[in-house]
Amino acid sequence: MARGFRQKIRQKNTENSGFGDNASGRFINKDGLPNVHKKGVGILNRFSWYHTMLDLSTFQFLSYLVIAYIIVNILFALIYFLIGVEHLTGIDKSNPMNEFIDVFFFSSQTFTTVGYGRIAPVGFTASLVATFEAFLGLLTFAIATGLFYGRFSRPRAYLKFSDIAVIAPFKEGSALMFRLAPYKNNSLTDADVIVSTAIEVIENSVPKSNFYTLKTQLSKINTLALNWTVVHKIDEESPFFGFSEEDFKNTDIEIIVHVRAFDEVFSNTVVQRSSYVSKEIIYGAKFIPMYYPDKENLSTILDLDRINHYQQADLPVLEEQ
Amino acid sequence: MARGFRQKIRQKNTENSGFGDNASGRFINKDGLPNVHKKGVGILNRFSWYHTMLDLSTFQFLSYLVIAYIIVNILFALIYFLIGVEHLTGIDKSNPMNEFIDVFFFSSQTFTTVGYGRIAPVGFTASLVATFEAFLGLLTFAIATGLFYGRFSRPRAYLKFSDIAVIAPFKEGSALMFRLAPYKNNSLTDADVIVSTAIEVIENSVPKSNFYTLKTQLSKINTLALNWTVVHKIDEESPFFGFSEEDFKNTDIEIIVHVRAFDEVFSNTVVQRSSYVSKEIIYGAKFIPMYYPDKENLSTILDLDRINHYQQADLPVLEEQ
Amino acid sequence: MARGFRQKIRQKNTENSGFGDNASGRFINKDGLPNVHKKGVGILNRFSWYHTMLDLSTFQFLSYLVIAYIIVNILFALIYFLIGVEHLTGIDKSNPMNEFIDVFFFSSQTFTTVGYGRIAPVGFTASLVATFEAFLGLLTFAIATGLFYGRFSRPRAYLKFSDIAVIAPFKEGSALMFRLAPYKNNSLTDADVIVSTAIEVIENSVPKSNFYTLKTQLSKINTLALNWTVVHKIDEESPFFGFSEEDFKNTDIEIIVHVRAFDEVFSNTVVQRSSYVSKEIIYGAKFIPMYYPDKENLSTILDLDRINHYQQADLPVLEEQ
Amino acid sequence: MARGFRQKIRQKNTENSGFGDNASGRFINKDGLPNVHKKGVGILNRFSWYHTMLDLSTFQFLSYLVIAYIIVNILFALIYFLIGVEHLTGIDKSNPMNEFIDVFFFSSQTFTTVGYGRIAPVGFTASLVATFEAFLGLLTFAIATGLFYGRFSRPRAYLKFSDIAVIAPFKEGSALMFRLAPYKNNSLTDADVIVSTAIEVIENSVPKSNFYTLKTQLSKINTLALNWTVVHKIDEESPFFGFSEEDFKNTDIEIIVHVRAFDEVFSNTVVQRSSYVSKEIIYGAKFIPMYYPDKENLSTILDLDRINHYQQADLPVLEEQ
């Protein structure tokens, strides 16, 4: 792992990355979250269940709701069963199984506040439990309403990043490039990108991660309607200046990307992060354009499936190495 | 279409428009959305259904809700019918049609959780389906609640743009002008405007779109209470310097407007975009004021119907052409 | 009304107020809204009903809900009555009045989805109407839920402004002062204030409103926990330099205040505006402090009822007038 | 209490703290709220019940909901009881106690809109009250839905501050340090910190609080994934320059910390404040690192329980005192 780079990098490393020297492994995972695990404090305090509920996939979220619904009804069915089915009208008392089935469905009819009334509570205890269950049901659906809204109103950038970054020829020299495109029917404006890199260097024979900011040719664009190819020219100010193909392969490099834009539907700033490590950087390649005019020449078509399309491209021979 | 402008424009074109050279057709539609179509990724991934639901008109949105409600009830009615009407109490069994009508309404009474109980499920299978339907009904209304709130709490600028822009006399010279006004009872403050233009030029006999930023006389105003006439003086720094009436007609021009303001009710930044193409620019005209004092001289009246009112106005003869 | 000031004001007037020269009356009402009326476009398009619903008082809002609930039930009761009470079970058919009362309550039981079932629909037409009413009921409560949330989650500054501004002695000279204080249990930080003034001047014997920015001694404070006395020193750069008590009385002056702060509960920027006209400016007065240590000297007490307390204070004699 | 510092502090004190000279006690409580009490205006106007409901603990909030539910049902039960149980079907009339129990549960079945129908209203008065109660029930749950959403969608930083600050050796001199770490599964980026201090000084034998801004070595970090040790170097520009251990003990000092970051789930700026008073500052100590690589060297572990771990550390002898 510790394949530090021994050459001198001219740029001073930045200290405000938020990661320390002895942090290890990838810093930012491909999905943009920091590769950090927390312990201590107690597991209940360490999780924001709202953040957790918002991060679940739709399928997981709905499954959890259904499972919770079944468990709650089984619990209340048990309670009604223990209280005694004689306190409920309309129960099929032919055998205990049928009794349990009827109290289970009475529970669900109460929890959802359907309340057909074919089965209804009589007397204090059963009525009290039913009263509480209906209240709990409504609160549960109040919470579910909030969670649904929280989930789908959560501002997200919906950006697709190219899986790979390339070292491509650029203006007599070379540049690190990757691209990104909005893939949904959202409208992003005022987009900007911050690119930084972590390079493992050997200092006093100890591997250590240094952080550098990578300058981009264009750090801001007005309307993020088509794809955006982010270009970092490898000139004398770049920490990658003088890197050969072997250097890119043998050094632990991580390119950390942070995109920020304004979404016009949410009227909110949305962010998305990603990262590229050494094996995701292709040396001597260039991207193939992914948009073209439509047949009638009246509109532009953006083909999202082409985001990773690239072709080989010879780089100029490095003078200084 | 490709009627490029051959003259030299002094200003350097900007590269951060987010649109490429070989994009085609109008860049920004009149409603402010980019004129780009996407393909690839798969249609389900390409649409944010939340963005789609928020962009529907109120009529469309309500219609979809009603149609979904009817379809869901027909589906559940079919299921209850297949299970057998003998598992429901109170069904009118005079003929299959009446049976189906009764199970359909039983379904709707379950889905909405009204649950009169005149028709009620008996036995495991029918009860199970009803249990699930009531749960589904509540989740559906939870989602609908979120969508309603998302729709009407969506921050919007409610700005009306003049349909046309004019080239009007202005301080010994001429200026490109258009105007905009808030048309609802919302309060906008700290408004600013960014105006840019795409001009098709012929470079090496190939038509190509160049992007320029247009300077405005006043790019920020404190309170957007009355109308705002945005003025771009056509001086030596303007890409339109030296344009004759014919040039405006025969060149593919697009003026792209981006307004940003702070809405005090939403406590949020709202944005609105629009664009003017060649045929929407009137040469030699000026706007007629659209606000005036009320009779008692105690308040100001803003007449929104006058936003497009203009009159002919002679432009000074251009010295340099 | 038009009592313009004839003296020369050194400062250049600002053009980005958003108000025009021939706007009339007070510019900003005491509650912070612009004194502008709109016409044209059509009344339905001119109102954002969401903004309107959010601006209603709690009493008005609840009253509208109750009235709408009664009207909807009367309308549906009429429909059920016209369809015929024989299509509903459990109706008291002793006389038409009792019939109407029963269908009215059946309607409300359907709209709220209580659905006791003592009265229940039988047959196609009544069931269809009931199905639709239950659906409408749920949508209505979905909308009401959104409105309730929109109303109470609406970010507001909850600032109390002093009713009056004073011209007080300040550092060998005088200053215009007014004060404001947060009056609820909200936490405001990073507050800033922008103060401007509209002064009516006579230019070529025509009254005209000029706008000036007023510099304040402190335009930003970190924590808005106590009251904030905003101080505009009347020095040579002030448009009020050389104004006598008579000038303040006889000139149409309006001080426009715009406060912006960050609310930590809403995690949002909140704004509040107010204005002071000539008759609300007291010449030769100073504010009495409105906070003091508590008895144990462990905390500070802010007495909001003292916000308008002031005492007479002699101003230094103006050298230049 | 009034143990003012007599030495000369070179830095000019800032005036925009928002606190006055004669405020007393701690300025910011440990939980970040200002130590100010308000009076006047009237208690109902002085509280934002929404802010109050959002500040309650989950347990308190749920308890209030349950208590309100019980009280409402008792009130409506009394009303139905007064109207007369003969206007309700299905009541157990064996004795007044059973009657009251039945009207109580009828009330809850109405309020939650379960409406089994075993007990149902007959006649105008009881039906009217039930109609109103069901309406009230739905509105209550609409409000509860909004409160639930408001509570869990409230943007919060979830930052844990070290309980103590230390005066630690730093680069040939010393520095004031404290640390903070995100303790939940939230993603914070673009974090910045503002540190200021209130020092009580004796001016003309009157104790008075002066406010100073404390410069930090790093005021902004990109990704707040690990802990952040905020470092204020005590150099000639620091108000603590020349402070001995005794000075720190005997002077009334309060360090006020204000952290601001961008939360990627809420897509919103979140803030958190805290403060350290004299007795929470440990002289001659340094923090022990709280993160380390995991066993496989693939990820970093942040141990939140170590946030207060420190060890003694000798400070360099002060040259100037």
Coordinates of N, CA and C in Angstrom, one line a residue, chain A residues 84-254:
Chain A
G84 N -58.2 -11.0 26.1 CA -59.3 -11.9 25.9 C -60.2 -11.5 24.8
V85 N -60.5 -12.5 23.9 CA -61.3 -12.1 22.7 C -62.8 -11.8 23.1
E86 N -63.2 -12.2 24.3 CA -64.5 -11.8 24.7 C -64.8 -10.3 24.8
H87 N -63.7 -9.5 24.8 CA -63.8 -8.1 24.9 C -63.9 -7.4 23.5
L88 N -64.0 -8.3 22.5 CA -64.1 -7.8 21.1 C -65.4 -8.4 20.5
T89 N -66.2 -7.6 19.8 CA -67.4 -8.1 19.2 C -67.0 -8.7 17.8
G90 N -67.8 -9.6 17.3 CA -67.6 -10.1 16.0 C -66.5 -11.0 15.7
I91 N -65.8 -11.5 16.8 CA -64.7 -12.4 16.6 C -65.2 -13.9 16.2
D92 N -64.5 -14.5 15.3 CA -64.8 -15.9 15.0 C -64.1 -16.8 16.0
K93 N -64.9 -17.3 16.9 CA -64.3 -18.1 18.0 C -64.3 -19.6 17.8
S94 N -64.3 -20.0 16.5 CA -64.3 -21.4 16.3 C -63.1 -22.1 16.8
N95 N -61.9 -21.5 16.7 CA -60.7 -22.1 17.2 C -59.7 -21.0 17.5
P96 N -58.7 -21.2 18.4 CA -57.7 -20.1 18.8 C -57.0 -19.5 17.6
M97 N -56.7 -20.3 16.5 CA -56.1 -19.8 15.3 C -56.9 -18.7 14.7
N98 N -58.2 -19.0 14.5 CA -59.1 -18.0 13.9 C -59.3 -16.8 14.8
E99 N -59.3 -17.1 16.1 CA -59.3 -15.9 17.1 C -58.1 -15.0 16.9
F100 N -57.0 -15.6 16.8 CA -55.8 -14.8 16.6 C -55.8 -14.0 15.3
I101 N -56.2 -14.7 14.2 CA -56.3 -14.0 12.9 C -57.3 -12.8 13.0
D102 N -58.4 -13.0 13.7 CA -59.3 -11.9 13.8 C -58.8 -10.8 14.7
V103 N -58.1 -11.1 15.8 CA -57.5 -9.9 16.6 C -56.4 -9.3 15.8
F104 N -55.6 -10.0 15.0 CA -54.6 -9.4 14.2 C -55.2 -8.4 13.2
F105 N -56.3 -8.8 12.5 CA -56.9 -7.9 11.6 C -57.6 -6.7 12.3
F106 N -58.2 -7.0 13.5 CA -58.7 -5.9 14.2 C -57.6 -4.9 14.5
S107 N -56.5 -5.4 14.9 CA -55.3 -4.5 15.2 C -55.0 -3.7 14.0
S108 N -54.9 -4.3 12.8 CA -54.5 -3.5 11.6 C -55.6 -2.5 11.3
Q109 N -56.9 -2.9 11.5 CA -58.0 -2.0 11.2 C -58.0 -0.8 12.1
T110 N -57.4 -1.0 13.3 CA -57.3 0.1 14.3 C -56.1 1.0 14.0
F111 N -55.0 0.3 13.7 CA -53.7 1.1 13.5 C -53.9 2.0 12.3
T112 N -54.6 1.5 11.2 CA -54.7 2.3 10.0 C -55.9 3.2 10.1
T113 N -56.7 3.1 11.2 CA -57.9 3.9 11.5 C -59.0 3.6 10.5
V114 N -58.9 2.4 9.8 CA -60.0 2.0 8.9 C -61.3 1.8 9.8
G115 N -61.1 1.0 10.8 CA -62.2 0.7 11.8 C -63.6 0.4 11.2
Y116 N -63.6 -0.8 10.5 CA -64.9 -1.2 9.9 C -66.0 -1.3 10.9
G117 N -65.6 -1.9 12.1 CA -66.5 -2.0 13.2 C -67.1 -3.4 13.2
R118 N -66.8 -4.3 12.2 CA -67.3 -5.6 12.3 C -66.8 -6.2 13.6
I119 N -65.5 -6.0 13.8 CA -64.8 -6.3 15.1 C -64.7 -5.0 15.8
A120 N -65.1 -4.9 17.0 CA -65.0 -3.6 17.8 C -64.8 -3.9 19.2
P121 N -64.1 -3.1 19.9 CA -63.8 -3.4 21.3 C -65.0 -3.0 22.2
V122 N -65.1 -3.8 23.3 CA -66.2 -3.6 24.3 C -65.5 -3.6 25.7
G123 N -65.8 -2.7 26.5 CA -65.2 -2.7 27.9 C -63.9 -1.9 27.9
F124 N -63.5 -1.7 29.1 CA -62.4 -0.7 29.4 C -61.1 -1.1 28.8
T125 N -60.6 -2.3 29.1 CA -59.2 -2.7 28.8 C -59.0 -2.7 27.2
A126 N -59.8 -3.5 26.5 CA -59.6 -3.6 25.1 C -59.8 -2.2 24.4
S127 N -60.7 -1.4 24.9 CA -61.0 -0.1 24.3 C -59.7 0.8 24.5
L128 N -59.2 0.7 25.7 CA -58.0 1.5 26.0 C -56.8 1.2 25.1
V129 N -56.6 -0.1 24.9 CA -55.5 -0.5 24.0 C -55.8 0.0 22.6
A130 N -57.0 -0.2 22.2 CA -57.4 0.2 20.8 C -57.2 1.7 20.7
T131 N -57.6 2.5 21.7 CA -57.5 3.9 21.7 C -56.0 4.3 21.5
F132 N -55.1 3.6 22.3 CA -53.7 3.9 22.2 C -53.2 3.5 20.8
E133 N -53.6 2.3 20.3 CA -53.1 1.9 19.0 C -53.5 2.8 17.9
A134 N -54.7 3.3 17.9 CA -55.1 4.2 16.9 C -54.3 5.5 16.9
F135 N -54.0 6.0 18.1 CA -53.2 7.2 18.3 C -51.8 6.9 17.8
L136 N -51.2 5.7 18.1 CA -49.9 5.4 17.7 C -49.9 5.3 16.2
G137 N -51.0 4.7 15.6 CA -51.0 4.6 14.1 C -50.9 5.9 13.5
L138 N -51.7 6.9 14.0 CA -51.7 8.2 13.4 C -50.3 8.9 13.5
L139 N -49.7 8.7 14.7 CA -48.4 9.3 14.8 C -47.4 8.7 13.9
T140 N -47.5 7.4 13.7 CA -46.6 6.6 12.9 C -46.7 7.2 11.4
F141 N -48.0 7.4 11.0 CA -48.2 7.9 9.6 C -47.8 9.4 9.5
A142 N -47.9 10.1 10.6 CA -47.3 11.5 10.6 C -45.8 11.4 10.4
I143 N -45.1 10.5 11.1 CA -43.7 10.4 11.0 C -43.4 9.9 9.5
A144 N -44.1 8.9 9.0 CA -43.9 8.4 7.7 C -44.0 9.5 6.7
T145 N -45.1 10.4 6.9 CA -45.3 11.5 5.9 C -44.0 12.4 5.9
G146 N -43.5 12.7 7.1 CA -42.3 13.5 7.2 C -41.1 12.8 6.5
L147 N -41.0 11.5 6.7 CA -39.9 10.8 6.1 C -40.0 10.8 4.6
F148 N -41.2 10.5 4.1 CA -41.4 10.5 2.7 C -41.0 11.9 2.1
Y149 N -41.5 12.9 2.7 CA -41.2 14.3 2.2 C -39.7 14.5 2.3
G150 N -39.1 14.2 3.5 CA -37.7 14.4 3.7 C -36.9 13.7 2.6
R151 N -37.3 12.5 2.3 CA -36.6 11.7 1.3 C -36.6 12.3 -0.1
F152 N -37.8 12.6 -0.5 CA -37.9 13.1 -1.9 C -37.6 14.6 -2.1
S153 N -37.6 15.3 -1.0 CA -37.3 16.7 -1.2 C -35.8 17.0 -0.8
R154 N -35.1 15.9 -0.5 CA -33.7 16.1 -0.2 C -32.9 16.6 -1.4
P155 N -32.4 17.8 -1.3 CA -31.7 18.3 -2.4 C -30.5 17.4 -2.8
R156 N -30.5 17.0 -4.1 CA -29.4 16.2 -4.6 C -28.9 16.7 -5.9
A157 N -27.7 16.5 -6.2 CA -27.2 17.1 -7.5 C -27.5 16.2 -8.7
Y158 N -27.7 14.9 -8.5 CA -27.9 13.9 -9.6 C -26.8 14.1 -10.7
L159 N -25.6 14.1 -10.3 CA -24.5 14.2 -11.2 C -23.9 12.8 -11.4
K160 N -23.6 12.5 -12.7 CA -22.9 11.3 -13.0 C -21.4 11.6 -13.3
F161 N -20.5 11.0 -12.6 CA -19.1 11.2 -12.9 C -18.6 10.1 -13.8
S162 N -17.6 10.5 -14.6 CA -17.0 9.4 -15.4 C -16.2 8.5 -14.4
D163 N -16.3 7.2 -14.7 CA -15.6 6.2 -13.7 C -14.1 6.4 -13.7
I164 N -13.6 7.0 -14.8 CA -12.1 7.1 -14.9 C -11.7 8.5 -15.2
A165 N -10.5 8.9 -14.8 CA -9.9 10.1 -15.1 C -8.8 9.8 -16.1
V166 N -8.5 10.7 -17.0 CA -7.5 10.5 -18.0 C -6.4 11.5 -17.9
I167 N -5.2 11.1 -18.3 CA -4.1 12.1 -18.5 C -4.0 12.3 -20.1
A168 N -4.5 13.4 -20.5 CA -4.7 13.6 -22.0 C -3.8 14.7 -22.5
P169 N -3.5 14.7 -23.8 CA -2.7 15.9 -24.3 C -3.6 17.1 -24.2
F170 N -2.9 18.3 -23.9 CA -3.7 19.5 -23.7 C -2.7 20.7 -24.0
K171 N -2.9 21.5 -25.0 CA -2.1 22.7 -25.2 C -0.6 22.5 -25.1
E172 N 0.0 21.8 -26.0 CA 1.4 21.5 -26.0 C 1.9 20.7 -24.8
G173 N 1.0 20.4 -23.8 CA 1.5 19.7 -22.7 C 0.4 18.6 -22.4
S174 N 0.2 18.3 -21.1 CA -0.8 17.3 -20.8 C -1.7 17.8 -19.6
A175 N -2.8 17.2 -19.4 CA -3.7 17.6 -18.4 C -4.4 16.4 -17.8
L176 N -4.8 16.5 -16.5 CA -5.7 15.5 -15.9 C -7.1 15.9 -16.2
M177 N -7.9 15.0 -16.7 CA -9.3 15.3 -17.1 C -10.2 14.2 -16.5
F178 N -11.4 14.7 -16.1 CA -12.5 13.8 -15.8 C -13.7 14.5 -16.2
R179 N -14.9 13.9 -16.3 CA -16.1 14.6 -16.7 C -17.3 14.2 -15.9
L180 N -18.2 15.1 -15.9 CA -19.4 14.8 -15.1 C -20.6 15.4 -15.9
A181 N -21.8 14.9 -15.6 CA -23.0 15.4 -16.4 C -24.2 15.2 -15.5
P182 N -25.1 16.2 -15.5 CA -26.4 16.0 -14.8 C -27.2 14.9 -15.6
Y183 N -27.7 13.9 -14.9 CA -28.4 12.8 -15.6 C -29.9 12.8 -15.4
K184 N -30.4 13.7 -14.6 CA -31.9 13.8 -14.5 C -32.4 15.1 -15.0
N185 N -33.7 15.2 -14.9 CA -34.4 16.4 -15.4 C -34.3 17.6 -14.4
N186 N -33.2 17.8 -13.8 CA -33.0 18.9 -12.9 C -32.2 20.0 -13.6
S187 N -32.3 21.2 -13.1 CA -31.7 22.3 -13.7 C -30.6 22.9 -12.8
L188 N -29.4 22.7 -13.1 CA -28.3 23.2 -12.3 C -27.6 24.4 -12.9
T189 N -27.4 25.4 -12.1 CA -26.7 26.6 -12.5 C -25.6 27.0 -11.6
D190 N -24.8 27.9 -12.0 CA -23.7 28.4 -11.1 C -22.9 27.3 -10.5
A191 N -22.5 26.4 -11.3 CA -21.8 25.2 -10.8 C -20.3 25.6 -10.6
D192 N -19.7 25.1 -9.5 CA -18.3 25.2 -9.4 C -17.7 23.9 -8.9
V193 N -16.4 23.7 -9.1 CA -15.7 22.5 -8.7 C -14.4 22.8 -8.0
I194 N -14.2 22.0 -6.9 CA -12.9 22.1 -6.2 C -12.3 20.8 -6.3
V195 N -11.0 20.8 -6.8 CA -10.3 19.5 -7.0 C -9.1 19.5 -6.1
S196 N -8.9 18.5 -5.3 CA -7.7 18.4 -4.6 C -7.1 17.0 -4.7
T197 N -5.9 16.8 -4.2 CA -5.3 15.5 -4.4 C -4.5 15.1 -3.1
A198 N -4.6 13.9 -2.8 CA -3.7 13.4 -1.7 C -2.7 12.5 -2.3
I199 N -1.4 12.8 -2.1 CA -0.3 12.0 -2.6 C 0.5 11.5 -1.4
E200 N 0.8 10.2 -1.5 CA 1.6 9.6 -0.4 C 3.0 9.8 -0.7
V201 N 3.7 10.5 0.2 CA 5.1 10.7 0.0 C 5.9 10.1 1.2
I202 N 7.2 9.8 0.9 CA 8.0 9.2 2.0 C 8.8 10.3 2.6
E203 N 8.6 10.6 3.8 CA 9.4 11.6 4.5 C 10.1 10.9 5.7
N204 N 11.4 11.0 5.7 CA 12.2 10.3 6.7 C 11.8 8.8 6.7
S205 N 11.7 8.2 5.6 CA 11.3 6.8 5.4 C 10.0 6.5 6.1
V206 N 9.1 7.5 6.4 CA 7.8 7.2 6.9 C 6.8 7.6 5.8
P207 N 5.8 6.8 5.4 CA 4.9 7.2 4.4 C 3.9 8.2 5.1
K208 N 3.5 9.2 4.3 CA 2.7 10.3 4.8 C 1.9 10.9 3.7
S209 N 0.6 11.3 4.0 CA -0.2 11.8 2.9 C -0.1 13.3 2.9
N210 N 0.3 13.8 1.7 CA 0.2 15.3 1.5 C -1.0 15.7 0.7
F211 N -1.6 16.8 1.0 CA -2.7 17.3 0.3 C -2.4 18.5 -0.6
Y212 N -2.8 18.5 -1.8 CA -2.6 19.6 -2.7 C -3.9 20.0 -3.4
T213 N -4.0 21.3 -3.7 CA -5.2 21.8 -4.4 C -4.8 21.7 -5.9
L214 N -5.7 21.2 -6.7 CA -5.4 21.2 -8.2 C -6.2 22.3 -8.9
K215 N -5.4 23.2 -9.6 CA -6.0 24.3 -10.3 C -6.8 23.7 -11.5
T216 N -7.9 24.2 -11.8 CA -8.6 23.8 -13.0 C -8.8 24.9 -14.0
Q217 N -8.9 24.6 -15.3 CA -8.9 25.6 -16.3 C -10.1 26.5 -16.2
L218 N -11.2 25.9 -15.7 CA -12.5 26.6 -15.6 C -13.1 26.1 -14.3
S219 N -13.2 26.9 -13.3 CA -13.7 26.4 -12.0 C -15.2 26.7 -11.8
K220 N -15.8 27.4 -12.7 CA -17.2 27.8 -12.5 C -17.9 27.8 -13.9
I221 N -19.1 27.3 -14.0 CA -19.8 27.5 -15.2 C -21.2 27.9 -14.9
N222 N -21.8 28.6 -15.8 CA -23.1 29.3 -15.6 C -24.3 28.3 -15.5
T223 N -24.4 27.4 -16.6 CA -25.5 26.5 -16.7 C -24.9 25.1 -16.9
L224 N -25.2 24.2 -16.0 CA -24.7 22.9 -16.1 C -25.7 22.0 -16.9
A225 N -25.8 22.3 -18.2 CA -26.9 21.7 -19.0 C -26.3 20.5 -19.8
L226 N -25.1 20.7 -20.3 CA -24.4 19.6 -21.0 C -23.4 19.0 -20.0
N227 N -22.5 18.1 -20.5 CA -21.4 17.6 -19.6 C -20.4 18.6 -19.4
W228 N -19.6 18.4 -18.3 CA -18.5 19.3 -18.0 C -17.2 18.5 -17.9
T229 N -16.3 18.8 -18.7 CA -15.0 18.1 -18.6 C -14.1 19.0 -17.8
V230 N -13.8 18.6 -16.6 CA -12.9 19.3 -15.7 C -11.5 19.1 -16.1
V231 N -10.7 20.1 -16.3 CA -9.3 20.0 -16.9 C -8.3 20.6 -15.9
H232 N -7.4 19.8 -15.4 CA -6.3 20.3 -14.6 C -5.0 20.2 -15.4
K233 N -4.5 21.3 -15.9 CA -3.3 21.3 -16.7 C -2.1 21.0 -15.8
I234 N -1.3 20.0 -16.3 CA -0.1 19.6 -15.5 C 1.1 20.5 -15.9
D235 N 1.1 21.6 -15.3 CA 2.2 22.5 -15.5 C 3.1 22.6 -14.3
E236 N 4.0 23.6 -14.3 CA 5.0 23.6 -13.2 C 4.4 23.7 -11.8
E237 N 3.2 24.3 -11.8 CA 2.5 24.5 -10.5 C 1.8 23.2 -10.0
S238 N 1.6 22.3 -10.9 CA 0.9 21.1 -10.5 C 1.7 20.1 -9.7
P239 N 1.2 19.5 -8.7 CA 2.0 18.5 -8.0 C 2.3 17.3 -8.9
F240 N 1.6 17.1 -10.0 CA 1.9 16.0 -10.9 C 2.9 16.3 -12.0
F241 N 3.5 17.5 -11.9 CA 4.5 17.9 -12.9 C 5.7 17.0 -12.9
G242 N 6.0 16.4 -14.1 CA 7.1 15.5 -14.2 C 6.7 14.1 -13.9
F243 N 5.5 13.8 -13.6 CA 5.1 12.4 -13.3 C 5.0 11.6 -14.6
S244 N 5.7 10.4 -14.6 CA 5.6 9.5 -15.8 C 4.5 8.6 -15.6
E245 N 4.2 7.7 -16.6 CA 3.1 6.7 -16.5 C 3.4 5.9 -15.3
E246 N 4.7 5.5 -15.1 CA 5.0 4.6 -13.9 C 4.7 5.3 -12.6
D247 N 5.0 6.6 -12.5 CA 4.8 7.4 -11.3 C 3.3 7.3 -10.9
F248 N 2.4 7.5 -12.0 CA 1.0 7.5 -11.7 C 0.6 6.1 -11.2
K249 N 1.2 5.1 -11.7 CA 0.9 3.7 -11.3 C 1.4 3.4 -9.9
N250 N 2.6 3.8 -9.6 CA 3.3 3.3 -8.4 C 3.1 4.2 -7.2
T251 N 2.5 5.4 -7.4 CA 2.3 6.2 -6.2 C 0.8 6.1 -5.8
D252 N 0.6 6.2 -4.5 CA -0.7 6.2 -4.0 C -1.3 7.6 -4.1
I253 N -2.1 7.8 -5.2 CA -2.7 9.1 -5.5 C -4.2 9.0 -5.3
E254 N -4.8 10.1 -4.8 CA -6.3 10.1 -4.7 C -6.7 11.5 -5.1

